Short mmCIF file of N, CA and C in Angstrom, two decimals:
data_model
loop_
_atom_site.label_atom_id
_atom_site.label_comp_id
_atom_site.label_asym_id
_atom_site.label_seq_id
_atom_site.Cartn_x
_atom_site.Cartn_y
_atom_site.Cartn_z
N UNK A 1 13.12 -6.60 18.50
CA UNK A 1 12.76 -7.27 17.26
C UNK A 1 11.94 -6.31 16.40
N UNK A 2 12.23 -6.27 15.11
CA UNK A 2 11.50 -5.44 14.15
C UNK A 2 10.61 -6.35 13.31
N UNK A 3 9.31 -6.06 13.28
CA UNK A 3 8.41 -6.87 12.46
C UNK A 3 7.80 -6.09 11.31
N UNK A 4 7.99 -4.76 11.30
CA UNK A 4 7.45 -3.93 10.23
C UNK A 4 8.47 -2.86 9.86
N UNK A 5 8.62 -2.64 8.58
CA UNK A 5 9.51 -1.58 8.10
C UNK A 5 8.70 -0.72 7.15
N UNK A 6 8.71 0.60 7.38
CA UNK A 6 8.04 1.53 6.48
C UNK A 6 9.09 2.16 5.58
N UNK A 7 8.81 2.16 4.30
CA UNK A 7 9.70 2.78 3.33
C UNK A 7 8.91 3.87 2.62
N UNK A 8 9.43 5.07 2.66
CA UNK A 8 8.77 6.20 2.02
C UNK A 8 9.55 6.62 0.78
N UNK A 9 8.83 6.92 -0.28
CA UNK A 9 9.45 7.41 -1.49
C UNK A 9 8.50 8.39 -2.17
N UNK A 10 9.05 9.24 -2.97
CA UNK A 10 8.23 10.23 -3.68
C UNK A 10 7.88 9.66 -5.06
N UNK A 11 6.60 9.38 -5.28
CA UNK A 11 6.11 8.97 -6.60
C UNK A 11 4.87 9.82 -6.90
N UNK A 12 4.57 9.95 -8.17
CA UNK A 12 3.40 10.76 -8.50
C UNK A 12 2.11 9.94 -8.36
N UNK A 13 1.00 10.62 -8.33
CA UNK A 13 -0.31 9.99 -8.10
C UNK A 13 -0.64 8.96 -9.17
N UNK A 14 -0.27 9.20 -10.41
CA UNK A 14 -0.57 8.28 -11.51
C UNK A 14 0.12 6.93 -11.29
N UNK A 15 1.38 6.95 -10.90
CA UNK A 15 2.11 5.71 -10.64
C UNK A 15 1.54 5.01 -9.42
N UNK A 16 1.24 5.76 -8.36
CA UNK A 16 0.64 5.19 -7.15
C UNK A 16 -0.68 4.48 -7.48
N UNK A 17 -1.53 5.13 -8.24
CA UNK A 17 -2.82 4.54 -8.62
C UNK A 17 -2.63 3.27 -9.44
N UNK A 18 -1.65 3.27 -10.34
CA UNK A 18 -1.38 2.09 -11.16
C UNK A 18 -0.92 0.92 -10.29
N UNK A 19 -0.04 1.19 -9.34
CA UNK A 19 0.43 0.14 -8.44
C UNK A 19 -0.73 -0.40 -7.60
N UNK A 20 -1.52 0.47 -7.01
CA UNK A 20 -2.64 0.05 -6.15
C UNK A 20 -3.69 -0.74 -6.92
N UNK A 21 -3.98 -0.34 -8.14
CA UNK A 21 -5.06 -1.00 -8.89
C UNK A 21 -4.66 -2.38 -9.41
N UNK A 22 -3.36 -2.69 -9.38
CA UNK A 22 -2.89 -3.98 -9.88
C UNK A 22 -2.20 -4.81 -8.81
N UNK A 23 -2.43 -4.49 -7.54
CA UNK A 23 -1.75 -5.16 -6.44
C UNK A 23 -2.75 -5.74 -5.45
N UNK A 24 -2.22 -6.50 -4.51
CA UNK A 24 -3.01 -6.98 -3.39
C UNK A 24 -2.95 -5.92 -2.31
N UNK A 25 -4.12 -5.41 -1.89
CA UNK A 25 -4.17 -4.37 -0.86
C UNK A 25 -4.92 -4.94 0.35
N UNK A 26 -4.26 -4.90 1.50
CA UNK A 26 -4.87 -5.34 2.76
C UNK A 26 -5.10 -4.08 3.60
N UNK A 27 -6.32 -3.94 4.10
CA UNK A 27 -6.69 -2.75 4.87
C UNK A 27 -7.25 -3.16 6.22
N UNK A 28 -6.84 -2.42 7.24
CA UNK A 28 -7.41 -2.61 8.57
C UNK A 28 -8.21 -1.34 8.91
N UNK A 29 -9.47 -1.53 9.29
CA UNK A 29 -10.30 -0.38 9.61
C UNK A 29 -11.28 -0.73 10.71
N UNK A 30 -11.80 0.29 11.36
CA UNK A 30 -12.80 0.12 12.41
C UNK A 30 -14.17 0.06 11.75
N UNK A 31 -14.87 -1.04 11.92
CA UNK A 31 -16.14 -1.26 11.21
C UNK A 31 -17.21 -0.23 11.56
N UNK A 32 -17.27 0.20 12.80
CA UNK A 32 -18.33 1.12 13.21
C UNK A 32 -18.09 2.54 12.69
N UNK A 33 -16.83 2.96 12.67
CA UNK A 33 -16.54 4.35 12.29
C UNK A 33 -16.02 4.49 10.87
N UNK A 34 -15.52 3.40 10.29
CA UNK A 34 -14.93 3.45 8.96
C UNK A 34 -13.51 4.01 8.96
N UNK A 35 -12.96 4.27 10.15
CA UNK A 35 -11.60 4.80 10.25
C UNK A 35 -10.60 3.76 9.75
N UNK A 36 -9.75 4.16 8.81
CA UNK A 36 -8.73 3.27 8.27
C UNK A 36 -7.49 3.38 9.14
N UNK A 37 -7.01 2.22 9.63
CA UNK A 37 -5.81 2.20 10.45
C UNK A 37 -4.56 2.08 9.59
N UNK A 38 -4.60 1.21 8.58
CA UNK A 38 -3.45 1.09 7.68
C UNK A 38 -3.84 0.36 6.41
N UNK A 39 -3.04 0.56 5.36
CA UNK A 39 -3.14 -0.17 4.09
C UNK A 39 -1.79 -0.83 3.85
N UNK A 40 -1.80 -2.08 3.45
CA UNK A 40 -0.58 -2.76 3.03
C UNK A 40 -0.76 -3.10 1.55
N UNK A 41 0.14 -2.56 0.72
CA UNK A 41 0.08 -2.79 -0.73
C UNK A 41 1.21 -3.74 -1.07
N UNK A 42 0.87 -4.89 -1.66
CA UNK A 42 1.85 -5.95 -1.86
C UNK A 42 1.88 -6.39 -3.32
N UNK A 43 3.05 -6.30 -3.94
CA UNK A 43 3.26 -6.80 -5.29
C UNK A 43 4.73 -6.65 -5.65
N UNK A 44 5.13 -7.15 -6.79
CA UNK A 44 6.49 -7.02 -7.28
C UNK A 44 6.58 -5.75 -8.12
N UNK A 45 7.43 -4.82 -7.74
CA UNK A 45 7.51 -3.54 -8.43
C UNK A 45 8.09 -3.67 -9.83
N UNK A 46 8.82 -4.74 -10.11
CA UNK A 46 9.39 -4.91 -11.45
C UNK A 46 8.31 -4.89 -12.53
N UNK A 47 7.10 -5.32 -12.17
CA UNK A 47 5.99 -5.34 -13.14
C UNK A 47 5.65 -3.94 -13.65
N UNK A 48 5.94 -2.93 -12.86
CA UNK A 48 5.49 -1.58 -13.17
C UNK A 48 6.58 -0.71 -13.80
N UNK A 49 7.75 -1.25 -13.98
CA UNK A 49 8.84 -0.47 -14.55
C UNK A 49 8.83 -0.51 -16.06
#
């Protein structure tokens, strides 16, 4: 069973920042060390085209 799919694409930093600043971002991290395990960025990409 697959519960997670990673999709990689090449976008520039400006577009990435725009998507992140206007989306829902969920982050998992270790509270004691501050180590980030993952970020999930969720939104409809049509808004940014």
